[in-house]
Short mmCIF file of C-alpha atoms and ligand atoms in Angstrom, two decimals:
data_model
loop_
_atom_site.label_atom_id
_atom_site.label_comp_id
_atom_site.label_asym_id
_atom_site.label_seq_id
_atom_site.Cartn_x
_atom_site.Cartn_y
_atom_site.Cartn_z
CA MET A 244 0.00 0.00 0.00
CA GLU A 245 1.25 3.44 -0.86
CA ALA A 246 1.51 5.71 2.17
CA GLU A 247 0.63 9.42 2.33
CA GLU A 248 4.35 10.13 2.79
CA ILE A 249 5.12 8.57 -0.58
CA LYS A 250 2.36 10.53 -2.31
CA GLU A 251 3.91 13.66 -0.83
CA GLN A 252 7.35 12.69 -2.14
CA LYS A 253 5.90 12.13 -5.60
CA GLU A 254 4.76 15.74 -5.49
CA TYR A 255 8.35 16.78 -4.70
CA ILE A 256 9.54 14.66 -7.61
CA LYS A 257 7.28 16.72 -9.88
CA LYS A 258 8.53 19.97 -8.34
CA VAL A 259 12.17 19.09 -8.90
CA TYR A 260 11.33 17.93 -12.41
CA GLU A 261 9.81 21.34 -13.12
CA LEU A 262 12.97 23.07 -11.86
CA ASN A 263 15.20 20.83 -13.96
CA LYS A 264 13.19 20.74 -17.17
CA ASN A 265 15.19 21.38 -20.36
CA LYS A 266 18.42 21.80 -18.40
CA ASN A 267 19.87 18.45 -19.48
CA LEU A 268 21.16 17.68 -15.98
CA LYS A 269 23.15 14.59 -15.09
CA TYR A 270 23.78 12.56 -11.95
CA TYR A 271 26.78 10.52 -10.92
CA ILE A 272 26.07 7.81 -8.34
CA LEU A 273 28.44 5.62 -6.38
CA THR A 274 27.06 2.69 -4.40
CA MET A 275 29.18 1.09 -1.70
CA GLY A 276 28.53 -2.11 0.20
CA CYS A 277 25.99 -4.88 -0.01
CA LYS A 278 23.07 -5.85 -2.23
CA LEU A 279 20.64 -4.11 0.11
CA ASN A 280 22.42 -0.86 -0.60
CA GLU A 281 22.39 -1.62 -4.33
CA ASN A 282 18.64 -2.14 -4.10
CA ASP A 283 18.28 1.19 -2.24
CA SER A 284 20.33 2.84 -4.99
CA GLU A 285 17.99 1.43 -7.63
CA LYS A 286 15.24 3.35 -5.83
CA LEU A 287 17.36 6.52 -5.61
CA VAL A 288 18.10 6.25 -9.33
CA GLY A 289 14.40 5.66 -10.02
CA MET A 290 13.62 8.92 -8.20
CA LEU A 291 16.49 10.83 -9.84
CA GLU A 292 15.44 9.90 -13.35
CA LYS A 293 11.85 10.89 -12.60
CA MET A 294 13.22 14.24 -11.41
CA GLY A 295 14.78 14.82 -14.80
CA TYR A 296 18.37 13.73 -14.25
CA GLU A 297 20.17 11.38 -16.63
CA GLU A 298 23.03 9.12 -15.61
CA SER A 299 26.61 10.18 -16.24
CA LYS A 300 29.27 7.49 -15.98
CA ASP A 301 31.96 10.15 -16.29
CA MET A 302 32.71 11.68 -12.91
CA ASN A 303 33.59 15.08 -14.35
CA THR A 304 30.43 15.86 -16.26
CA ALA A 305 27.63 15.55 -13.69
CA ASP A 306 25.52 18.17 -11.92
CA LEU A 307 24.52 16.04 -8.95
CA TYR A 308 26.86 13.69 -7.09
CA LEU A 309 25.44 11.03 -4.81
CA ILE A 310 27.17 8.40 -2.70
CA ASN A 311 25.10 5.68 -1.07
CA THR A 312 27.51 4.78 1.72
CA CYS A 313 28.39 1.62 3.67
CA CYS A 314 30.04 1.38 7.09
CA ILE A 315 30.49 -2.35 7.53
CA ARG A 316 34.29 -2.10 7.36
CA GLU A 317 36.78 0.73 7.57
CA ASN A 318 37.92 0.59 3.93
CA ALA A 319 34.39 1.34 2.68
CA GLU A 320 34.39 4.50 4.80
CA GLU A 321 37.82 5.63 3.66
CA LYS A 322 36.76 5.40 0.04
CA VAL A 323 33.91 7.85 0.66
CA PHE A 324 36.22 10.50 2.10
CA GLY A 325 38.58 10.01 -0.85
CA LYS A 326 35.72 10.61 -3.30
CA LEU A 327 34.56 13.69 -1.39
CA GLY A 328 38.00 15.18 -1.96
CA GLU A 329 37.54 14.68 -5.72
CA PHE A 330 34.02 16.15 -5.67
CA LYS A 331 35.33 19.20 -3.83
CA LYS A 332 37.73 19.98 -6.69
CA ILE A 333 34.86 19.81 -9.19
CA LYS A 334 32.72 22.05 -7.01
CA GLU A 335 35.43 24.72 -6.98
CA HIS A 336 34.68 25.59 -10.61
CA LYS A 337 31.16 24.29 -11.15
CA ASP A 338 27.79 24.63 -9.43
CA ILE A 339 27.09 21.02 -8.39
CA ILE A 340 25.05 19.36 -5.67
CA ILE A 341 26.73 16.77 -3.45
CA ALA A 342 24.53 14.32 -1.56
CA LEU A 343 25.51 11.56 0.86
CA GLY A 344 23.11 8.89 2.02
CA GLY A 345 22.90 5.48 3.64
CA CYS A 346 24.54 3.63 6.51
CA MET A 347 27.54 5.84 7.30
CA MET A 348 25.24 8.81 7.76
CA GLN A 349 23.60 7.06 10.74
CA GLU A 350 26.89 7.33 12.66
CA LYS A 351 27.26 10.51 14.68
CA HIS A 352 31.06 10.61 14.55
CA ILE A 353 30.80 10.53 10.75
CA THR A 354 28.20 13.31 10.38
CA ASP A 355 30.21 15.41 12.86
CA LYS A 356 33.29 14.92 10.71
CA ILE A 357 31.37 15.88 7.56
CA LYS A 358 30.03 19.05 9.15
CA LYS A 359 33.48 20.02 10.33
CA SER A 360 35.74 19.01 7.47
CA TYR A 361 33.46 18.64 4.43
CA PRO A 362 31.14 21.65 4.64
CA PHE A 363 30.60 21.62 0.87
CA VAL A 364 28.28 18.59 1.13
CA ASP A 365 24.71 19.79 0.40
CA VAL A 366 22.41 16.92 1.40
CA VAL A 367 22.90 14.23 4.05
CA PHE A 368 20.27 11.55 4.59
CA GLY A 369 20.26 8.29 6.54
CA THR A 370 18.87 4.80 6.04
CA HIS A 371 15.41 5.66 7.37
CA THR A 372 14.89 8.70 5.13
CA ILE A 373 15.82 7.44 1.66
CA HIS A 374 12.23 7.89 0.51
CA LYS A 375 12.49 11.60 1.41
CA PHE A 376 15.34 12.24 -1.01
CA PRO A 377 13.12 14.24 -3.46
CA GLU A 378 12.04 16.61 -0.67
CA ASP A 379 15.59 17.01 0.67
CA LEU A 380 16.93 17.67 -2.81
CA TYR A 381 14.18 20.17 -3.59
CA LYS A 382 14.90 22.10 -0.41
CA ALA A 383 18.63 22.10 -1.11
CA ILE A 384 18.10 23.46 -4.63
CA ILE A 385 15.60 26.12 -3.59
CA SER A 386 17.23 27.37 -0.39
CA LYS A 387 20.89 26.63 -1.11
CA ASN A 388 21.02 25.57 2.55
CA LYS A 389 22.56 22.40 3.88
CA ILE A 390 19.96 19.69 4.41
CA ASN A 391 20.42 17.13 7.16
CA ASP A 392 17.76 14.47 7.22
CA ILE A 393 18.62 11.67 9.60
CA LEU A 394 16.24 9.75 11.86
CA ASP A 395 17.52 7.66 14.75
CA ILE A 396 14.30 5.78 15.23
CA ASP A 397 13.34 2.93 12.93
CA GLY A 398 11.79 4.01 9.70
CA LYS A 399 8.53 2.58 8.40
CA VAL A 400 8.35 0.18 5.51
CA TYR A 401 7.41 2.24 2.45
CA GLU A 402 5.92 0.82 -0.72
CA GLY A 403 5.58 2.35 -4.14
CA LEU A 404 8.85 4.27 -4.62
CA PRO A 405 9.96 4.57 -8.25
CA ILE A 406 12.75 2.11 -9.07
CA LYS A 407 15.15 1.74 -11.96
CA ARG A 408 16.66 -1.73 -11.98
CA SER A 409 20.26 -2.14 -12.98
CA ASP A 410 19.73 -5.47 -14.75
CA LYS A 411 17.09 -6.79 -17.14
CA LYS A 412 17.03 -10.46 -16.11
CA GLN A 413 18.08 -10.58 -12.46
CA ALA A 414 16.37 -8.50 -9.81
CA SER A 415 16.76 -8.05 -6.07
CA VAL A 416 13.73 -7.72 -3.85
CA THR A 417 14.18 -6.52 -0.28
CA ILE A 418 11.87 -8.50 2.01
CA MET A 419 12.90 -7.06 5.37
CA TYR A 420 14.88 -4.20 6.81
CA GLY A 421 17.10 -4.01 9.89
CA CYS A 422 18.56 -6.59 12.23
CA ASN A 423 17.89 -7.65 15.83
CA ASN A 424 20.92 -9.83 16.40
CA PHE A 425 23.66 -7.51 17.60
CA CYS A 426 26.61 -9.67 16.64
CA THR A 427 29.31 -7.91 18.63
CA TYR A 428 31.48 -6.96 15.60
CA CYS A 429 28.63 -5.60 13.51
CA ILE A 430 27.46 -2.02 13.05
CA VAL A 431 24.36 -2.93 11.03
CA PRO A 432 21.81 -3.05 13.90
CA TYR A 433 22.90 0.47 14.91
CA VAL A 434 22.56 2.00 11.46
CA ARG A 435 19.65 0.05 10.02
CA GLY A 436 17.53 -0.34 13.13
CA ARG A 437 15.29 -3.19 14.26
CA GLU A 438 13.77 -5.83 11.97
CA ARG A 439 10.78 -4.75 9.90
CA SER A 440 9.28 -7.12 7.34
CA ARG A 441 7.38 -6.13 4.21
CA LYS A 442 3.89 -7.58 3.80
CA PRO A 443 3.79 -10.85 1.83
CA GLU A 444 1.27 -9.41 -0.65
CA ASP A 445 3.55 -6.45 -1.42
CA ILE A 446 6.56 -8.71 -2.00
CA LEU A 447 4.64 -11.20 -4.12
CA SER A 448 3.03 -8.54 -6.28
CA GLU A 449 6.44 -6.93 -6.87
CA ILE A 450 7.84 -10.29 -8.00
CA GLU A 451 4.79 -11.03 -10.17
CA GLY A 452 5.36 -7.66 -11.83
CA LEU A 453 9.01 -8.52 -12.41
CA ALA A 454 8.09 -11.88 -13.93
CA LYS A 455 5.71 -10.11 -16.33
CA GLU A 456 8.52 -7.76 -17.35
CA GLY A 457 10.64 -10.80 -18.25
CA TYR A 458 12.80 -11.18 -15.14
CA LYS A 459 14.01 -14.77 -14.67
CA GLU A 460 16.05 -14.59 -11.49
CA ILE A 461 15.09 -13.12 -8.14
CA THR A 462 17.22 -12.58 -5.04
CA LEU A 463 15.31 -12.05 -1.81
CA LEU A 464 17.23 -9.67 0.41
CA GLY A 465 17.37 -9.02 4.11
CA GLN A 466 19.91 -8.74 6.90
CA ASN A 467 18.49 -11.93 8.35
CA VAL A 468 15.98 -13.35 5.88
CA ASN A 469 14.94 -16.38 7.85
CA SER A 470 13.56 -14.31 10.66
CA TYR A 471 11.17 -12.79 8.11
CA ASN A 472 7.79 -12.28 9.75
CA GLY A 473 4.88 -11.63 7.41
CA GLY A 474 2.32 -11.61 10.25
CA ASP A 475 -0.27 -14.24 11.29
CA GLY A 476 2.38 -16.96 11.41
CA TYR A 477 3.51 -16.37 7.82
CA LYS A 478 7.22 -17.23 7.88
CA PHE A 479 10.17 -17.21 5.48
CA SER A 480 9.36 -20.76 4.37
CA ASN A 481 5.81 -19.66 3.44
CA LEU A 482 7.26 -16.83 1.39
CA LEU A 483 9.70 -19.19 -0.38
CA ARG A 484 6.84 -21.53 -1.29
CA ASP A 485 4.71 -18.66 -2.60
CA VAL A 486 7.53 -17.12 -4.65
CA ASP A 487 8.20 -20.59 -6.08
CA LYS A 488 4.68 -20.60 -7.55
CA ILE A 489 5.18 -17.41 -9.57
CA GLN A 490 5.25 -18.27 -13.24
CA GLY A 491 8.19 -16.98 -15.25
CA ILE A 492 10.63 -16.82 -12.34
CA GLU A 493 13.11 -19.66 -12.83
CA ILE A 494 15.88 -19.05 -10.29
CA ILE A 495 15.33 -17.93 -6.69
CA ARG A 496 18.14 -16.95 -4.33
CA PHE A 497 18.18 -15.36 -0.89
CA ILE A 498 20.80 -13.58 1.24
CA SER A 499 21.53 -13.72 4.08
CA PRO A 500 20.09 -16.26 6.47
CA HIS A 501 21.37 -16.68 10.03
CA PRO A 502 22.44 -20.24 10.97
CA LYS A 503 20.53 -20.04 14.26
CA ASP A 504 17.22 -19.50 12.43
CA PHE A 505 17.73 -22.06 9.66
CA THR A 506 14.78 -24.25 10.58
CA ASP A 507 13.60 -27.49 8.96
CA ASP A 508 10.61 -25.81 7.30
CA VAL A 509 13.03 -23.58 5.36
CA ILE A 510 15.17 -26.58 4.36
CA GLU A 511 12.05 -28.43 3.20
CA ALA A 512 10.79 -25.46 1.19
CA ILE A 513 14.14 -25.42 -0.64
CA ARG A 514 14.07 -29.19 -1.15
CA ASP A 515 10.55 -29.07 -2.62
CA SER A 516 11.40 -26.31 -5.10
CA LYS A 517 12.92 -26.74 -8.53
CA LYS A 518 13.69 -23.02 -8.69
CA ILE A 519 15.47 -22.24 -5.43
CA SER A 520 19.22 -22.20 -5.95
CA ARG A 521 21.22 -25.18 -4.67
CA LEU A 522 23.92 -22.73 -3.60
CA ILE A 523 22.95 -21.66 -0.11
CA HIS A 524 24.76 -18.83 1.60
CA ILE A 525 25.21 -19.46 5.34
CA PRO A 526 27.52 -17.06 7.16
CA LEU A 527 29.89 -18.99 9.43
CA GLN A 528 31.94 -15.98 10.68
CA SER A 529 34.18 -18.22 12.80
CA GLY A 530 34.65 -21.95 13.34
CA SER A 531 35.60 -21.57 16.99
CA THR A 532 32.84 -22.06 19.54
CA LYS A 533 34.63 -19.70 21.90
CA VAL A 534 34.91 -16.91 19.31
CA LEU A 535 31.31 -17.51 18.17
CA LYS A 536 30.21 -16.94 21.74
CA GLU A 537 32.20 -13.71 21.95
CA MET A 538 30.63 -12.70 18.64
CA ASN A 539 27.14 -13.37 20.07
CA ARG A 540 26.33 -15.67 17.17
CA LYS A 541 24.25 -18.12 19.28
CA TYR A 542 25.57 -21.36 17.73
CA THR A 543 28.60 -23.59 18.26
CA LYS A 544 31.03 -25.11 15.77
CA GLU A 545 29.21 -28.43 16.15
CA GLN A 546 25.78 -26.88 15.62
CA PHE A 547 26.98 -25.24 12.41
CA LEU A 548 28.41 -28.52 11.10
CA ASN A 549 25.24 -30.27 12.15
CA LEU A 550 23.16 -27.72 10.24
CA THR A 551 25.10 -28.16 6.97
CA ASP A 552 24.87 -31.94 7.41
CA ARG A 553 21.11 -31.72 7.99
CA ILE A 554 20.71 -29.63 4.84
CA LYS A 555 22.90 -32.03 2.81
CA ALA A 556 20.84 -34.97 4.02
CA LYS A 557 17.62 -33.39 2.76
CA ILE A 558 19.05 -31.73 -0.38
CA PRO A 559 21.82 -33.97 -1.73
CA ASP A 560 22.97 -31.61 -4.54
CA VAL A 561 23.35 -28.59 -2.24
CA VAL A 562 26.58 -26.55 -1.98
CA PHE A 563 27.36 -23.70 0.38
CA SER A 564 28.91 -20.26 0.35
CA THR A 565 29.81 -18.35 3.47
CA ASP A 566 31.22 -15.24 5.15
CA ILE A 567 34.23 -15.55 7.45
CA ILE A 568 35.89 -12.93 9.64
CA VAL A 569 39.51 -13.48 10.61
CA GLY A 570 41.21 -11.75 13.52
CA PHE A 571 38.23 -11.13 15.79
CA PRO A 572 39.45 -9.93 19.23
CA GLY A 573 40.90 -12.80 21.25
CA GLU A 574 41.10 -15.21 18.30
CA THR A 575 43.97 -17.60 19.08
CA GLU A 576 45.88 -19.83 16.69
CA GLU A 577 43.75 -22.70 17.96
CA ASP A 578 40.52 -20.77 17.31
CA PHE A 579 41.66 -19.95 13.79
CA GLU A 580 42.45 -23.62 13.16
CA ASP A 581 38.86 -24.41 14.12
CA THR A 582 37.77 -22.07 11.32
CA LEU A 583 40.09 -23.86 8.87
CA ASP A 584 38.69 -27.16 10.10
CA VAL A 585 35.10 -26.14 9.33
CA VAL A 586 36.21 -24.86 5.91
CA LYS A 587 37.73 -28.27 5.16
CA LYS A 588 34.69 -30.16 6.42
CA VAL A 589 31.97 -28.14 4.68
CA ASN A 590 33.94 -27.64 1.46
CA PHE A 591 32.41 -24.23 0.67
CA GLU A 592 31.87 -23.37 -2.97
CA GLN A 593 32.59 -19.72 -2.29
CA ILE A 594 33.96 -17.85 0.74
CA PHE A 595 33.67 -14.11 1.32
CA MET A 596 36.64 -13.45 3.62
CA PHE A 597 36.99 -10.37 5.76
CA ILE A 598 39.66 -9.06 8.05
CA TYR A 599 38.05 -7.96 11.30
CA SER A 600 37.53 -4.19 11.28
CA ARG A 601 36.84 -2.24 14.49
CA ARG A 602 33.53 -0.39 14.34
CA VAL A 603 32.87 2.49 16.73
CA GLY A 604 29.92 1.76 19.02
CA THR A 605 30.07 -2.05 18.81
CA LEU A 606 30.93 -4.27 21.78
CA ALA A 607 33.85 -5.94 20.03
CA ASP A 608 35.50 -2.55 19.51
CA LYS A 609 35.73 -2.23 23.29
CA MET A 610 37.32 -5.67 23.78
CA GLU A 611 40.89 -5.41 24.98
CA ASN A 612 42.48 -8.35 23.21
CA GLN A 613 42.52 -6.88 19.68
CA ILE A 614 44.66 -8.85 17.23
CA PRO A 615 47.67 -7.12 15.62
CA GLU A 616 47.19 -6.27 11.92
CA GLU A 617 50.09 -8.45 10.87
CA ILE A 618 48.61 -11.58 12.42
CA LYS A 619 45.19 -10.79 10.92
CA HIS A 620 46.72 -10.52 7.44
CA LYS A 621 48.72 -13.73 7.83
CA ARG A 622 45.61 -15.64 8.88
CA PHE A 623 43.61 -14.11 6.03
CA ASN A 624 46.23 -15.33 3.54
CA ARG A 625 46.25 -18.82 5.06
CA LEU A 626 42.47 -19.06 4.78
CA LYS A 627 42.60 -17.84 1.18
CA ALA A 628 45.31 -20.38 0.29
CA LEU A 629 43.32 -23.24 1.82
CA PHE A 630 40.24 -22.23 -0.12
CA GLU A 631 42.07 -21.84 -3.43
CA GLU A 632 43.76 -25.21 -3.00
CA ASN A 633 40.33 -26.79 -3.17
CA ILE A 634 38.83 -24.88 -6.11
CA GLU A 635 40.09 -27.21 -8.84
CA LYS A 636 39.11 -30.32 -6.92
CA ASN A 637 35.69 -28.81 -6.29
CA ASN A 638 35.30 -27.92 -9.98
CA GLU A 639 35.96 -31.51 -11.10
CA LYS A 640 32.53 -32.55 -9.90
CA TYR A 641 30.95 -30.33 -12.59
CA VAL A 642 32.80 -31.88 -15.55
CA GLY A 643 30.42 -34.14 -17.49
CA THR A 644 27.28 -32.73 -15.83
CA THR A 645 24.56 -30.66 -17.49
CA GLN A 646 23.96 -27.28 -15.88
CA LYS A 647 21.11 -24.78 -16.08
CA ILE A 648 22.60 -21.41 -17.02
CA LEU A 649 21.29 -17.87 -17.36
CA VAL A 650 23.27 -16.48 -20.30
CA GLU A 651 24.63 -13.07 -19.27
CA GLY A 652 26.47 -11.88 -22.39
CA TYR A 653 29.84 -12.05 -24.10
CA SER A 654 32.86 -13.11 -22.09
CA LYS A 655 35.08 -10.18 -21.06
CA ASN A 656 38.28 -12.03 -21.89
CA ASN A 657 37.12 -13.56 -25.14
CA THR A 658 34.42 -11.69 -27.02
CA GLU A 659 33.82 -14.68 -29.31
CA MET A 660 32.44 -16.67 -26.38
CA LEU A 661 29.30 -16.32 -24.30
CA THR A 662 29.28 -16.47 -20.54
CA GLY A 663 26.81 -17.23 -17.79
CA ARG A 664 26.64 -18.72 -14.33
CA THR A 665 25.50 -22.04 -13.01
CA ASP A 666 22.87 -22.11 -10.33
CA THR A 667 25.81 -22.42 -7.92
CA ASN A 668 27.41 -19.22 -9.24
CA LYS A 669 30.26 -20.82 -11.23
CA VAL A 670 31.25 -18.89 -14.34
CA VAL A 671 30.78 -20.94 -17.51
CA VAL A 672 32.20 -19.93 -20.89
CA PHE A 673 30.87 -21.47 -24.13
CA GLU A 674 30.33 -20.88 -27.84
CA GLY A 675 26.88 -19.74 -28.89
CA LYS A 676 24.78 -17.27 -30.83
CA LYS A 677 23.90 -13.79 -29.56
CA ASP A 678 20.18 -14.55 -29.29
CA LEU A 679 20.89 -16.84 -26.32
CA ILE A 680 21.68 -13.81 -24.13
CA GLY A 681 19.08 -13.45 -21.40
CA LYS A 682 17.82 -17.03 -21.83
CA ILE A 683 18.12 -19.93 -19.44
CA ILE A 684 19.68 -22.88 -21.28
CA ASN A 685 21.27 -26.25 -20.59
CA ILE A 686 25.04 -26.51 -20.96
CA LYS A 687 27.21 -29.60 -20.76
CA ILE A 688 30.38 -28.89 -18.82
CA VAL A 689 33.46 -30.21 -20.65
CA SER A 690 36.41 -28.95 -18.64
CA GLU A 691 37.44 -26.92 -15.61
CA HIS A 692 39.92 -24.00 -15.58
CA LYS A 693 40.06 -23.01 -11.89
CA TRP A 694 38.29 -19.62 -12.24
CA TYR A 695 35.76 -20.79 -14.83
CA LEU A 696 34.28 -23.87 -16.46
CA LYS A 697 34.10 -24.53 -20.18
CA GLY A 698 30.84 -25.86 -21.63
CA LYS A 699 28.96 -26.81 -24.79
CA VAL A 700 25.39 -25.83 -25.67
N1 LIG B 148 34.73 -6.52 10.34
C1 LIG B 148 34.88 -7.40 9.33
N2 LIG B 148 33.86 -7.99 8.71
C2 LIG B 148 32.61 -7.69 9.11
N3 LIG B 148 31.40 -8.12 8.68
C3 LIG B 148 30.46 -7.51 9.42
N4 LIG B 148 31.03 -6.68 10.31
C4 LIG B 148 32.37 -6.78 10.14
C5 LIG B 148 33.49 -6.19 10.78
N5 LIG B 148 33.36 -5.32 11.78
C6 LIG B 148 31.24 -9.12 7.64
C7 LIG B 148 30.47 -10.34 8.15
C8 LIG B 148 29.14 -10.20 7.46
C9 LIG B 148 29.52 -9.54 6.18
C10 LIG B 148 28.41 -8.91 5.44
O1 LIG B 148 30.48 -8.59 6.57
O2 LIG B 148 31.13 -11.49 7.70
O3 LIG B 148 28.50 -11.45 7.25
FE1 LIG B 149 25.35 -7.87 11.50
FE2 LIG B 149 24.88 -10.18 12.78
FE3 LIG B 149 22.82 -8.65 11.99
FE4 LIG B 149 24.29 -9.94 10.15
S1 LIG B 149 23.05 -10.92 11.77
S2 LIG B 149 23.63 -7.79 10.07
S3 LIG B 149 26.32 -9.86 11.05
S4 LIG B 149 24.35 -8.11 13.52
#
């Protein structure tokens, strides 16, 4: 349902459009961080284009500069300040608008720093006020004042914002906002607030609309998707089963679930579906029960292994991807070896590896036994080496099999060849005609080449 607030913002969209008409204005957008942020940016771009801006890929030729920020790790934050320096130079000789939005803006020490050292920023908005971007922008243009629009309380769930999707075949659909878990290393609960789920009917009608437009692949997004609560006992597994019924959608993915909430009804909904990907992302974070406890993850090493075994027993062709943090405070050599042990046992198809990054305001930041950078990096490299050792062996199991593939386009390294991904996210390169692009086809895998597989139509 479309709220009054959104109707009001649509009026502001019209007002900005009137101001911008015939001016041929351009925007330059930079999106940091996760898929949730990318999905937010698709909404920001949807609003921008309705306000009369066109995209500029060239940083020097825009009139409006927008960064949708991320604060999950320090390097994402540093990049934003670097970019602001570049924008400042442009602003010295051109009348441009600079806007910053998203997670970083929910942190007080960051907005203080922007006020003090980056006074040329025009609009600042947080994660709960994205929908108000048209109003903030309008006010900034009209008054030439600085606009600060940040709410500390949890925002509502708004439906009906314009959206411009970045891809024609694969779409992300946010099903819930926020997180209630407070893992001790993580800033997300502080910047995105408590869990709020969208209504099942709103999610399903969005996906039905996407299917009608020709979308084949859907990724359901949330900070903790399996604590989705659609009301009246409608859970994540109910949503999976309903999305599965939507005609035209052929591949369904979801990120990220929390191991502690991965219940049997979810496993069974995956098992019973021909569309839900057999690559399941389950964030491990650490393989040490002691570190997991310090992280407030609410499961042990054994419970994690038991979960992946339970899933394998019900879904024999399943593979897993995961997130791992190395160098959490107090992580000993023995703890780290527990992580390596789980990696060996589960045989992950893909691992997103992160070096622990201290985040202001989190409990882990206050822990005294922080690990020296050098040790963190050494452990990171050891984990990476272990994973890479296994890639070729893991790939062998594909050779000779037939795989369902969504053809993405020409291969970057060889423009004679087409490329796509298996359901399990492996890159496959093969010969084929242009009209296969965007289709889901069967490919026989003939050989493996570590970073990709070769196939035949
Ligand atoms: N340092 C390093 N990695 C982190 N992540 C979350 N917070 C931090 C942090 N402070 C990682 C987790 C999470 C992923 C999205 O980012 O692995 O699953
Ligand atoms: Fe962060 Fe943990 Fe919530 Fe994921 S589940 S967003 S890691 S607090």
